[in-house]
C-alpha positions as a LaTeX table, in Angstrom:
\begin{tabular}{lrrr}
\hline
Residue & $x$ (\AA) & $y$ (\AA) & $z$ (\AA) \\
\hline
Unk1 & 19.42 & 1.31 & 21.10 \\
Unk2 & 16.55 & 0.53 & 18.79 \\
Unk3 & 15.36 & 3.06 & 15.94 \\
Unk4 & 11.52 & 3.27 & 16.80 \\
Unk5 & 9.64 & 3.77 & 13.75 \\
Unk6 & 5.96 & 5.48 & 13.26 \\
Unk7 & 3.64 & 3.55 & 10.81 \\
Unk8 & 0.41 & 6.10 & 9.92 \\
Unk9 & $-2.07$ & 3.29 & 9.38 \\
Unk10 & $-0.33$ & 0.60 & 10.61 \\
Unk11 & $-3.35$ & $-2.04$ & 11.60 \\
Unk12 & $-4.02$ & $-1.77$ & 7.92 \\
Unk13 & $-3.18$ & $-4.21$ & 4.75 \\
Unk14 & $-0.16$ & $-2.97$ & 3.64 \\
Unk15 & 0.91 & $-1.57$ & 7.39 \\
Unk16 & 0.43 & $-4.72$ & 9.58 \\
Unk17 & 3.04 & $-6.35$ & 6.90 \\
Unk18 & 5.59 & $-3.51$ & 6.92 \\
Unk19 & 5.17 & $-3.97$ & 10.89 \\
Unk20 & 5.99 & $-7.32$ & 10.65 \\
Unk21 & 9.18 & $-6.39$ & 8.24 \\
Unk22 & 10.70 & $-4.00$ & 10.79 \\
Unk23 & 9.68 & $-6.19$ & 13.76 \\
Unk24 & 11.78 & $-8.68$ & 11.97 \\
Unk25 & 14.54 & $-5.98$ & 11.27 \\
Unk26 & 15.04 & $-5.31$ & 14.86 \\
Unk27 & 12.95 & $-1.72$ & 15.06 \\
Unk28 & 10.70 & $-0.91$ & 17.41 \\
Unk29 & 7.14 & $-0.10$ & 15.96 \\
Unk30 & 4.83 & 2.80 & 17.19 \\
Unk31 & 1.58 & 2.29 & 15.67 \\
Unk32 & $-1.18$ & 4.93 & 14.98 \\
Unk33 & $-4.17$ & 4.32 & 13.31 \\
Unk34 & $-8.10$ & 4.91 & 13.80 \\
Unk35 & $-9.14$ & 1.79 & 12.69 \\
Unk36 & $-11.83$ & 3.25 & 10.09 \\
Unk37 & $-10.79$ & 0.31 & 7.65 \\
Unk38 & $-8.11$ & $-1.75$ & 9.68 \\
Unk39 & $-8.09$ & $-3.76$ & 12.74 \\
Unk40 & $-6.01$ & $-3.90$ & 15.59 \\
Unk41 & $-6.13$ & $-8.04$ & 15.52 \\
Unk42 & $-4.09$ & $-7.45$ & 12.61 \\
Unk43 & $-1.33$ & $-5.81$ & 15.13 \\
Unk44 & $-2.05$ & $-8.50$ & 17.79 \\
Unk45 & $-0.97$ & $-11.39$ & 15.04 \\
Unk46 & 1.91 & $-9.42$ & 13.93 \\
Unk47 & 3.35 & $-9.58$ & 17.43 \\
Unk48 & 2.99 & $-13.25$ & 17.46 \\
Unk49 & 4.55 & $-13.83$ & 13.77 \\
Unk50 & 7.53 & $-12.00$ & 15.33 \\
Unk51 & 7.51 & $-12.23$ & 19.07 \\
Unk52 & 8.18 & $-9.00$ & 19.54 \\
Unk53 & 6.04 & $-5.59$ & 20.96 \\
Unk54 & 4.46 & $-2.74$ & 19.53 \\
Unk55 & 2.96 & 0.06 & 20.87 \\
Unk56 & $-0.38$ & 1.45 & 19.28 \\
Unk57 & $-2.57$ & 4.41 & 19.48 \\
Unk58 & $-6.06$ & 4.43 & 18.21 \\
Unk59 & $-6.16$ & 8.04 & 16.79 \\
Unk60 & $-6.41$ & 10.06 & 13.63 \\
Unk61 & $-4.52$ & 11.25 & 11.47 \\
Unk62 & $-5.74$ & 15.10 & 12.04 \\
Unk63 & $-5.78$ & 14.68 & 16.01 \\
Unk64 & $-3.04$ & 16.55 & 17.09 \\
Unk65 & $-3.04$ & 15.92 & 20.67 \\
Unk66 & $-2.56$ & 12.10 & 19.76 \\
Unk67 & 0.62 & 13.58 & 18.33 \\
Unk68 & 1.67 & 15.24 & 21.13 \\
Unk69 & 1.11 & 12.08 & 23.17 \\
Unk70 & 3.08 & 9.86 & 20.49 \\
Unk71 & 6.10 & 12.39 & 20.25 \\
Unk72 & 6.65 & 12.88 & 24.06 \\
Unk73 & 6.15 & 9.00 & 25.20 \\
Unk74 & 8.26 & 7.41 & 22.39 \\
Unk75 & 11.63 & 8.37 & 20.32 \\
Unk76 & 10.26 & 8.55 & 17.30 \\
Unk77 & 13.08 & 8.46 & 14.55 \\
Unk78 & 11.27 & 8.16 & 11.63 \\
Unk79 & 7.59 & 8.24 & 10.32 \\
Unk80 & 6.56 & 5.75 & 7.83 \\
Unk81 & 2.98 & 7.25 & 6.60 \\
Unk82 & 0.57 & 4.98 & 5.28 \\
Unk83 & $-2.84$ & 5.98 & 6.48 \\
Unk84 & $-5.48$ & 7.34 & 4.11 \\
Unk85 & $-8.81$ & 6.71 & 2.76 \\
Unk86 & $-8.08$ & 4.77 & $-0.57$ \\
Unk87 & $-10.94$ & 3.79 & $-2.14$ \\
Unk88 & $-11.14$ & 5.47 & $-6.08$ \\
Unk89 & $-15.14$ & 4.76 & $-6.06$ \\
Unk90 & $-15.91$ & 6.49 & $-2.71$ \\
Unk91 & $-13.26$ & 9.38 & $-3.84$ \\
Unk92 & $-15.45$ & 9.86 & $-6.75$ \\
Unk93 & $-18.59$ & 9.83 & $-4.57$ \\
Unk94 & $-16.72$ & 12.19 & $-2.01$ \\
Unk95 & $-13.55$ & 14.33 & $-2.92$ \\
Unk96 & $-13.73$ & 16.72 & $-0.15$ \\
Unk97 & $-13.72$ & 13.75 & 2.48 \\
Unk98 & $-10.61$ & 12.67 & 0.49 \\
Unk99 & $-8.87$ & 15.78 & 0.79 \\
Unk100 & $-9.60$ & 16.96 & 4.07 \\
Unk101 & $-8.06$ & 13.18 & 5.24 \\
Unk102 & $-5.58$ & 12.44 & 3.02 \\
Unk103 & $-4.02$ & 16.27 & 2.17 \\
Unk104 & $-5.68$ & 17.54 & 5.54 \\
Unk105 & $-4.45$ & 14.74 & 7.29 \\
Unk106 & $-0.93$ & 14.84 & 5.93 \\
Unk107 & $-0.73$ & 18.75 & 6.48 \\
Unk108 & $-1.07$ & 18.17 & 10.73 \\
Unk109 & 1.27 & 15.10 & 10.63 \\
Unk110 & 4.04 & 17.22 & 8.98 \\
Unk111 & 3.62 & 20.06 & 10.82 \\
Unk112 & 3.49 & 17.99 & 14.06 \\
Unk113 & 6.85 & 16.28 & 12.95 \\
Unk114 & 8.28 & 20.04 & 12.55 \\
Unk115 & 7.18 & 21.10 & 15.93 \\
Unk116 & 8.72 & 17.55 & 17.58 \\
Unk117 & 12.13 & 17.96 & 15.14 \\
Unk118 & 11.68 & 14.59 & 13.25 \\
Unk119 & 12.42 & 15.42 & 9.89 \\
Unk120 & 12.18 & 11.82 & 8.29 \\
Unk121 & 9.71 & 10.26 & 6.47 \\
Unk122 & 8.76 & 7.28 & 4.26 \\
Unk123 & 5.57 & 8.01 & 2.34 \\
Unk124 & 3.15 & 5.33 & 0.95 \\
Unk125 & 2.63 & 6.68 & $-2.63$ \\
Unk126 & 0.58 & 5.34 & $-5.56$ \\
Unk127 & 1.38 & 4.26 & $-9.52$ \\
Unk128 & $-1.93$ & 6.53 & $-10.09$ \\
Unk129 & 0.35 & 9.96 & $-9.14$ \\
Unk130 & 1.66 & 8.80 & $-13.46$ \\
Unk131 & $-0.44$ & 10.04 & $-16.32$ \\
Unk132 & $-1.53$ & 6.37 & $-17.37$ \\
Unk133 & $-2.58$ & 7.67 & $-20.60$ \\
Unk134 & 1.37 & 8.32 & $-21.94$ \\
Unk135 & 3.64 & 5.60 & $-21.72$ \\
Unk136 & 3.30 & 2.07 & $-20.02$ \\
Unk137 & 6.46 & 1.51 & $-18.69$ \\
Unk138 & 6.60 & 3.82 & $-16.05$ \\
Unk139 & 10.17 & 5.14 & $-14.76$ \\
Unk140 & 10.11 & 7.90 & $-11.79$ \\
Unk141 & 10.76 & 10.39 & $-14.80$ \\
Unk142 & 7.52 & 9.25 & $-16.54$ \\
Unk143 & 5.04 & 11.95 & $-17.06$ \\
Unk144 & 2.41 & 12.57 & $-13.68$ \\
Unk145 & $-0.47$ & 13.71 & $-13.27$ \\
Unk146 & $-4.07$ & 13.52 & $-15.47$ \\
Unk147 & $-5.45$ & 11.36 & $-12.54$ \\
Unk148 & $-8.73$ & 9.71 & $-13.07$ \\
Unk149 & $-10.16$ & 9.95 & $-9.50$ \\
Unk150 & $-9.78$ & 12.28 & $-6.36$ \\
Unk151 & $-7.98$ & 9.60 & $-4.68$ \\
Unk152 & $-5.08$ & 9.65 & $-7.28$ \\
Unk153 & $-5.12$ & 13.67 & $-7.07$ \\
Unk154 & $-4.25$ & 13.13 & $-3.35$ \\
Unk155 & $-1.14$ & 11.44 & $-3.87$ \\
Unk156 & $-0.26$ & 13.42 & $-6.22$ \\
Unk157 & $-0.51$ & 16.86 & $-3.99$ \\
Unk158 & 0.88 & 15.16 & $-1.10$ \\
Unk159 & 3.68 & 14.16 & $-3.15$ \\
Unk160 & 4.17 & 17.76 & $-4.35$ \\
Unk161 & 3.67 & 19.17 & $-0.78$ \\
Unk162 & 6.78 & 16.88 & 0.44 \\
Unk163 & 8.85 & 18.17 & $-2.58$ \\
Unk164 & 8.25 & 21.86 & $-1.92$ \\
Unk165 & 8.57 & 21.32 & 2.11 \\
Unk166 & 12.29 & 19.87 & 0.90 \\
Unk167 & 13.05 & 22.92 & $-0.94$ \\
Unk168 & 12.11 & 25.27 & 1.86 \\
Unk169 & 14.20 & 22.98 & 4.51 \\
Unk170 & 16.97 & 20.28 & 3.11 \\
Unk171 & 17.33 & 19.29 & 6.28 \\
Unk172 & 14.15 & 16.96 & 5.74 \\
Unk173 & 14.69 & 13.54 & 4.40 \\
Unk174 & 12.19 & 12.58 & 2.17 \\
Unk175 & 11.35 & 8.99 & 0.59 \\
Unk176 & 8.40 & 8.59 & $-1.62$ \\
Unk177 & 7.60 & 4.80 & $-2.65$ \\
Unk178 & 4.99 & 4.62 & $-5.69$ \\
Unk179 & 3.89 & 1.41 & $-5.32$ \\
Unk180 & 1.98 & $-1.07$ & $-7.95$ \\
Unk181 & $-0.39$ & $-3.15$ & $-7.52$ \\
Unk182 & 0.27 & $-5.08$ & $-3.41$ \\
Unk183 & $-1.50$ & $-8.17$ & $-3.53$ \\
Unk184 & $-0.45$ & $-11.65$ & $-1.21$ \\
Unk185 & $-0.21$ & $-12.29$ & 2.76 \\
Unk186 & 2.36 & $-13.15$ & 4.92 \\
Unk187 & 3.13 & $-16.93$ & 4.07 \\
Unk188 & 1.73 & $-17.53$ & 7.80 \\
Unk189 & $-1.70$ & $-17.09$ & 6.68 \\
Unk190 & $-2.05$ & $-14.90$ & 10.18 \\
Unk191 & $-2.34$ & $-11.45$ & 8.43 \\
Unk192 & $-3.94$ & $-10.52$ & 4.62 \\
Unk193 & $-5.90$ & $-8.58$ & 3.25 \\
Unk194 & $-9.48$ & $-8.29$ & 4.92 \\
Unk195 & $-11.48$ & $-4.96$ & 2.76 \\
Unk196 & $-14.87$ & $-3.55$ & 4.46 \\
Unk197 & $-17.84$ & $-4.81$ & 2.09 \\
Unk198 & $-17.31$ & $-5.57$ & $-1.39$ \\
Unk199 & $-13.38$ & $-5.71$ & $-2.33$ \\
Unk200 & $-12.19$ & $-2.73$ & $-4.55$ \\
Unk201 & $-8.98$ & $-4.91$ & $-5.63$ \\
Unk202 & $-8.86$ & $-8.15$ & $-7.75$ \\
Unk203 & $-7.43$ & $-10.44$ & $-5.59$ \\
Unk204 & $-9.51$ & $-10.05$ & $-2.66$ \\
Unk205 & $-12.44$ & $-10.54$ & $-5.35$ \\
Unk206 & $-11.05$ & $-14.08$ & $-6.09$ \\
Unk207 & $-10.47$ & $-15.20$ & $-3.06$ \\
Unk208 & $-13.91$ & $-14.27$ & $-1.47$ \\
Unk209 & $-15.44$ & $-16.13$ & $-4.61$ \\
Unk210 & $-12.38$ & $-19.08$ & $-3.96$ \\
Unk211 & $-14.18$ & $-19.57$ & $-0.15$ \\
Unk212 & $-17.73$ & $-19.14$ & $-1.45$ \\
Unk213 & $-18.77$ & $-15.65$ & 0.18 \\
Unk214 & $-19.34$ & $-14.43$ & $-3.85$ \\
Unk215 & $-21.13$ & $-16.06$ & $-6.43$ \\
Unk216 & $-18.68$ & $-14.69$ & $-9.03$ \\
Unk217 & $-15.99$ & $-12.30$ & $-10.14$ \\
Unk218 & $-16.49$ & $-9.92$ & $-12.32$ \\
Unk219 & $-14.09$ & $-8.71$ & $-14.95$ \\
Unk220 & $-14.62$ & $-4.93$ & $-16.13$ \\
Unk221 & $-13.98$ & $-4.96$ & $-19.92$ \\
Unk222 & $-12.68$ & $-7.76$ & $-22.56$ \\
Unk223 & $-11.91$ & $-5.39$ & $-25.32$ \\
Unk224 & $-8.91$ & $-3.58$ & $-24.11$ \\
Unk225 & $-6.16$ & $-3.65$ & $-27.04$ \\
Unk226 & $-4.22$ & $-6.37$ & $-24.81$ \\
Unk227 & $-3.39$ & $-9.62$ & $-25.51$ \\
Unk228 & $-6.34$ & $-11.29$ & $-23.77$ \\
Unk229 & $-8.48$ & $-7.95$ & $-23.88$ \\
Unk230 & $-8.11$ & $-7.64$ & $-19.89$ \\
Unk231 & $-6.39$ & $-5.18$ & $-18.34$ \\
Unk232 & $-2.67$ & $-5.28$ & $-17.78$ \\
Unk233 & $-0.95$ & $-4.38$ & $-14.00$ \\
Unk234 & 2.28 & $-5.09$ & $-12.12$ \\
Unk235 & 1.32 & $-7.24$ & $-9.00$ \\
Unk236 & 3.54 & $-7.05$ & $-6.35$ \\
Unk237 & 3.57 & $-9.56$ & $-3.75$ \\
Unk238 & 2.88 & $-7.37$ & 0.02 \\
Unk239 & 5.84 & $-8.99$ & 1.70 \\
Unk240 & 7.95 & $-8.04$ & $-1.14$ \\
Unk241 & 6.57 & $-3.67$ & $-1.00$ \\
Unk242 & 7.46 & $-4.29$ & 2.85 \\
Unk243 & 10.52 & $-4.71$ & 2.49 \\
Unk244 & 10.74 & $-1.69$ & $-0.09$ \\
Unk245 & 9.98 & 0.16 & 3.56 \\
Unk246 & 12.65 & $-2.07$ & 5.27 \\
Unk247 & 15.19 & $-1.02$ & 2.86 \\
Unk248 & 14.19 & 2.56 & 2.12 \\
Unk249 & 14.99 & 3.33 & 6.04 \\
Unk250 & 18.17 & 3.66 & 5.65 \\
Unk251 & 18.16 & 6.74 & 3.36 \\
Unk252 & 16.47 & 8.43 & 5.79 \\
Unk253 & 19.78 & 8.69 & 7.98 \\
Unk254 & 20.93 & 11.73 & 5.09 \\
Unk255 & 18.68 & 14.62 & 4.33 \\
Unk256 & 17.53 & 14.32 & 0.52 \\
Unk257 & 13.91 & 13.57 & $-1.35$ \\
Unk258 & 13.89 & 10.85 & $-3.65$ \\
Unk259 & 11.30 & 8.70 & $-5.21$ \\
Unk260 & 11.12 & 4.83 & $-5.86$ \\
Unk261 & 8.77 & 2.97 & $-7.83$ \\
Unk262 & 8.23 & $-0.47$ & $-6.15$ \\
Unk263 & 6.87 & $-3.25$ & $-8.80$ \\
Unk264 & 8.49 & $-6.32$ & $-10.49$ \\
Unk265 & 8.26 & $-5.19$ & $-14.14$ \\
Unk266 & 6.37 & $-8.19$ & $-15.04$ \\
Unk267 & 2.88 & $-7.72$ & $-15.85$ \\
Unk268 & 0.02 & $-9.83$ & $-15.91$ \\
Unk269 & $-3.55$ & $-9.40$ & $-17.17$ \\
Unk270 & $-6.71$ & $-9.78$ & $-14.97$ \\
Unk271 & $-6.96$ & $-13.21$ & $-17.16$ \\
Unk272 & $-3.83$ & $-14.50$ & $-16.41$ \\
Unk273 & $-4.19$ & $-14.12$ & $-12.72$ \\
Unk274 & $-7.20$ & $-15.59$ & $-12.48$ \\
Unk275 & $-5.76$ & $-18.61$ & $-14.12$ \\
Unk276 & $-2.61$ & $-18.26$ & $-11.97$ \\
Unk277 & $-4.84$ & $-18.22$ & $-8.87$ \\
Unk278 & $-6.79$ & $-21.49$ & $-10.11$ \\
Unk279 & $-3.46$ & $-22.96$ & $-11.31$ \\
Unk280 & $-1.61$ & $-22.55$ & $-7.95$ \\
Unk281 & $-4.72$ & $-23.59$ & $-5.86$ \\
Unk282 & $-6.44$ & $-26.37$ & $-7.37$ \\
Unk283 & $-9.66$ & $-24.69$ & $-7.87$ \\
Unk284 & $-11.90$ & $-23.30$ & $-10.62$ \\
Unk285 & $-13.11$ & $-19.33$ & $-10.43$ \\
Unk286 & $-16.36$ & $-18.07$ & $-11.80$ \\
Unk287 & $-16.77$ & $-15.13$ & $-13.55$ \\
Unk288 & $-18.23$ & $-12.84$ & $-15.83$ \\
Unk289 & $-17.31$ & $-10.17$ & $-18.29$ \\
Unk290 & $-19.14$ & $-7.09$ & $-17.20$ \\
Unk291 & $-18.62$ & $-3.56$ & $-18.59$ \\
Unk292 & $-15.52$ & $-1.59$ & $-18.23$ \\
Unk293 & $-15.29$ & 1.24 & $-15.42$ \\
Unk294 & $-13.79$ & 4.29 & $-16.23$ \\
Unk295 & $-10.66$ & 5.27 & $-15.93$ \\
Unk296 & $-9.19$ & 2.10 & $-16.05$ \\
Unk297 & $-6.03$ & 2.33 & $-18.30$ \\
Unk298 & $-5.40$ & $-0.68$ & $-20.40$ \\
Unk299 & $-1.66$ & $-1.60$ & $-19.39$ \\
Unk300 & 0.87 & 0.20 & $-16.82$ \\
Unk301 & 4.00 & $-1.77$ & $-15.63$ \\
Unk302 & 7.06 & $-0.43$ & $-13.34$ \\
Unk303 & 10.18 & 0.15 & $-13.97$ \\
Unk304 & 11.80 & $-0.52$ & $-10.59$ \\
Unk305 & 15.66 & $-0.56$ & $-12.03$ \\
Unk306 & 16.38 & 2.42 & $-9.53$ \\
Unk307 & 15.08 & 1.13 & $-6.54$ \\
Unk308 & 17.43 & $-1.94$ & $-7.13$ \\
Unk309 & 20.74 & 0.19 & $-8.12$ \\
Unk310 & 19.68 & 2.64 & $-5.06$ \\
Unk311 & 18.16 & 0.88 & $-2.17$ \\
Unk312 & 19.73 & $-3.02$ & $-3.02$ \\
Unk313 & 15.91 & $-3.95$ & $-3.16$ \\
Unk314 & 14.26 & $-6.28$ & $-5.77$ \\
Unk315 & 10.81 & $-8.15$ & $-5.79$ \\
Unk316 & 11.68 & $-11.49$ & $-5.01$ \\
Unk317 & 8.00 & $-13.86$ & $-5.14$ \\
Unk318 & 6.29 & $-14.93$ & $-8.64$ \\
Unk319 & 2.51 & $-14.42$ & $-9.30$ \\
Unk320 & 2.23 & $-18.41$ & $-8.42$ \\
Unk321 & 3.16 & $-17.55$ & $-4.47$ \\
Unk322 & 0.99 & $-14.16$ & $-4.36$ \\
Unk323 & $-1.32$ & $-16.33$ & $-5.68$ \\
Unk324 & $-0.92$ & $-19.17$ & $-2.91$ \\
Unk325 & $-0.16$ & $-16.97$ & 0.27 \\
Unk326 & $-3.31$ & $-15.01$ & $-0.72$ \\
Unk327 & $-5.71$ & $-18.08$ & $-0.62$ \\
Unk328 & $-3.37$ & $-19.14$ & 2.40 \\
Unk329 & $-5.04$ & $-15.92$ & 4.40 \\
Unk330 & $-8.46$ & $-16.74$ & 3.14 \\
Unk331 & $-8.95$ & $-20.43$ & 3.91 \\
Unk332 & $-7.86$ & $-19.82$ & 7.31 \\
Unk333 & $-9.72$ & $-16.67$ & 7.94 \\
Unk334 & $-13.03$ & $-16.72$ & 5.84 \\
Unk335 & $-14.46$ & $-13.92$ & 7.76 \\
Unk336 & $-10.85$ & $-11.77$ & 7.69 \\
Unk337 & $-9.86$ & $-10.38$ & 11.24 \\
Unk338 & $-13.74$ & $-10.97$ & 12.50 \\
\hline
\end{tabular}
């Protein structure tokens, strides 16, 4: 029989790939998500990339009788838990909505999985739960905390909530993934990312200048003590992080808690993939230098040696096909999932 998984936020960016990666990996998929900045098109294309089902329930994350409906019509195995507001701008703007969804949120789902007996989960952590302002070559040991924004702080509790909720019961097994910086689409073009408004992220920036919906990108800050005075991340193609999710299942068949980072270790300034985006694609981006926002750190890379030793997973695609599958999505869907 199938292991039917439970993606929190599944009909969003990251989620509707990961759905495709265990669709593809023979699970079955339970899908909840309230669609606040996600769309269940994404889940309708997934099913056709893979030709298999999924079951969905528009609900949030703090709606416990959605829970009870979830638990007692499917055999959930596992919980995969993506959803959250993620935006470091709003979080700013609005902590408390950030922590009453994210921690608030995150709070009801565990205590919902306790009540059901499902004691696994994968959860969708952040390279902002690291103090940014100590080293740049971040191993799971690195030093956390000192976020910059609300929205870092609420990885960063949730992540300590899971750790002391595996001290008080080991028989709770526990995966936290800190990802990098997910950029790409699946090489279908079907499924990518589509943000509400203006894009928080850089890539979804070029591309929307790439099909003319923006006049221009602009870069925050030129006089970062980098090689091209841009700042410095570890892109990680999002068919590559799903199947970080693919592979971290299987630890969830022994209790334990560990902790992954999931990057490629090979940097790249804002510069360089804006050039890597016009070099793969034929094209020419504007843009403009504008001032730098705070909090940005100059350079912050992963170490992802453990996840390879521990989980047999490696990021496989170059910046050249993030760079490709991501104008891919947004040639054939200029308007995203609308």
């Amino acid at each position: 029989m199938k292991k039917n998984i439970l993606v929190t936020g599944g009909a969003g960016y990251i989620g509707s790939h990961i759905c495709v990666e265990l669709l593809e990996q023979g699970y079955d998929v339970t899908v909840m998500d309230n669609l606040s900045n996600s769309s269940e098109e994404a889940l309708r294309r997934a099913e056709e990339i893979t030709g298999e089902k999924l079951r969905f329930y528009q609900a949030d994350i703090r709606d416990r009788g959605a829970y009870e409906k979830i638990f007692s019509q499917n055999e959930i195995c596992g919980v995969i838990h993506m959803a959250g507001l993620k935006a470091v701008g709003e979080s700013v703007r609005e902590p408390l909505l950030y922590f009453d969804n994210n921690i608030g949120g995150t709070v009801v789902l565990l205590e919902e999985m306790t009540k059901h007996n499902v004691k696994r989960i994968i959860f969708s952590s952040s390279a902002t739960v690291y103090d940014l302002t100590r080293e740049e070559c971040l191993t799971e040991q690195s030093p956390l905390g000192n976020s910059t924004s609300p929205y870092g702080r609420t990885k960063l509790v949730i992540e300590q909530m899971l750790t002391d909720l595996y001290h008080a019961d080991e028989s709770w097994s526990i995966v936290m993934l800190r990802y990098f910086n997910p950029i790409g689409a699946h090489e279908s073009g079907r499924i990518g990312e589509d943000p509400n408004g203006e894009p928080n992220n850089l890539m979804p920036y070029i591309t929307q200048v790439a099909v003319g919906k923006r006049e221009r990108l602009h870069i925050f800050g030129n006089d970062y003590d980098t090689p091209d005075g841009t700042c410095i991340r570890d892109y990680i193609h999002v068919m590559d992080l799903a199947a970080g999710h693919w592979k971290a299942v299987a630890k969830l068949d022994a209790p334990g808690l560990s902790v992954y980072n999931l990057g490629t270790g090979k940097p790249q300034s804002v510069l360089e993939v804006v050039h890597a985006f016009e070099q793969a694609n034929g094209l020419k981006i504007n843009y403009t230098i504008a001032p730098r926002r705070a909090g940005d750190a100059p350079k912050y890379y992963a170490n992802a040696d453990k996840a390879k030793a521990e989980l047999g997973w490696e990021a496989k695609r170059d910046i050249g096909a993030m760079c490709r599958d991501s104008w891919n999505w947004q040639k054939k869907n200029p308007e995203g999932y609308r």
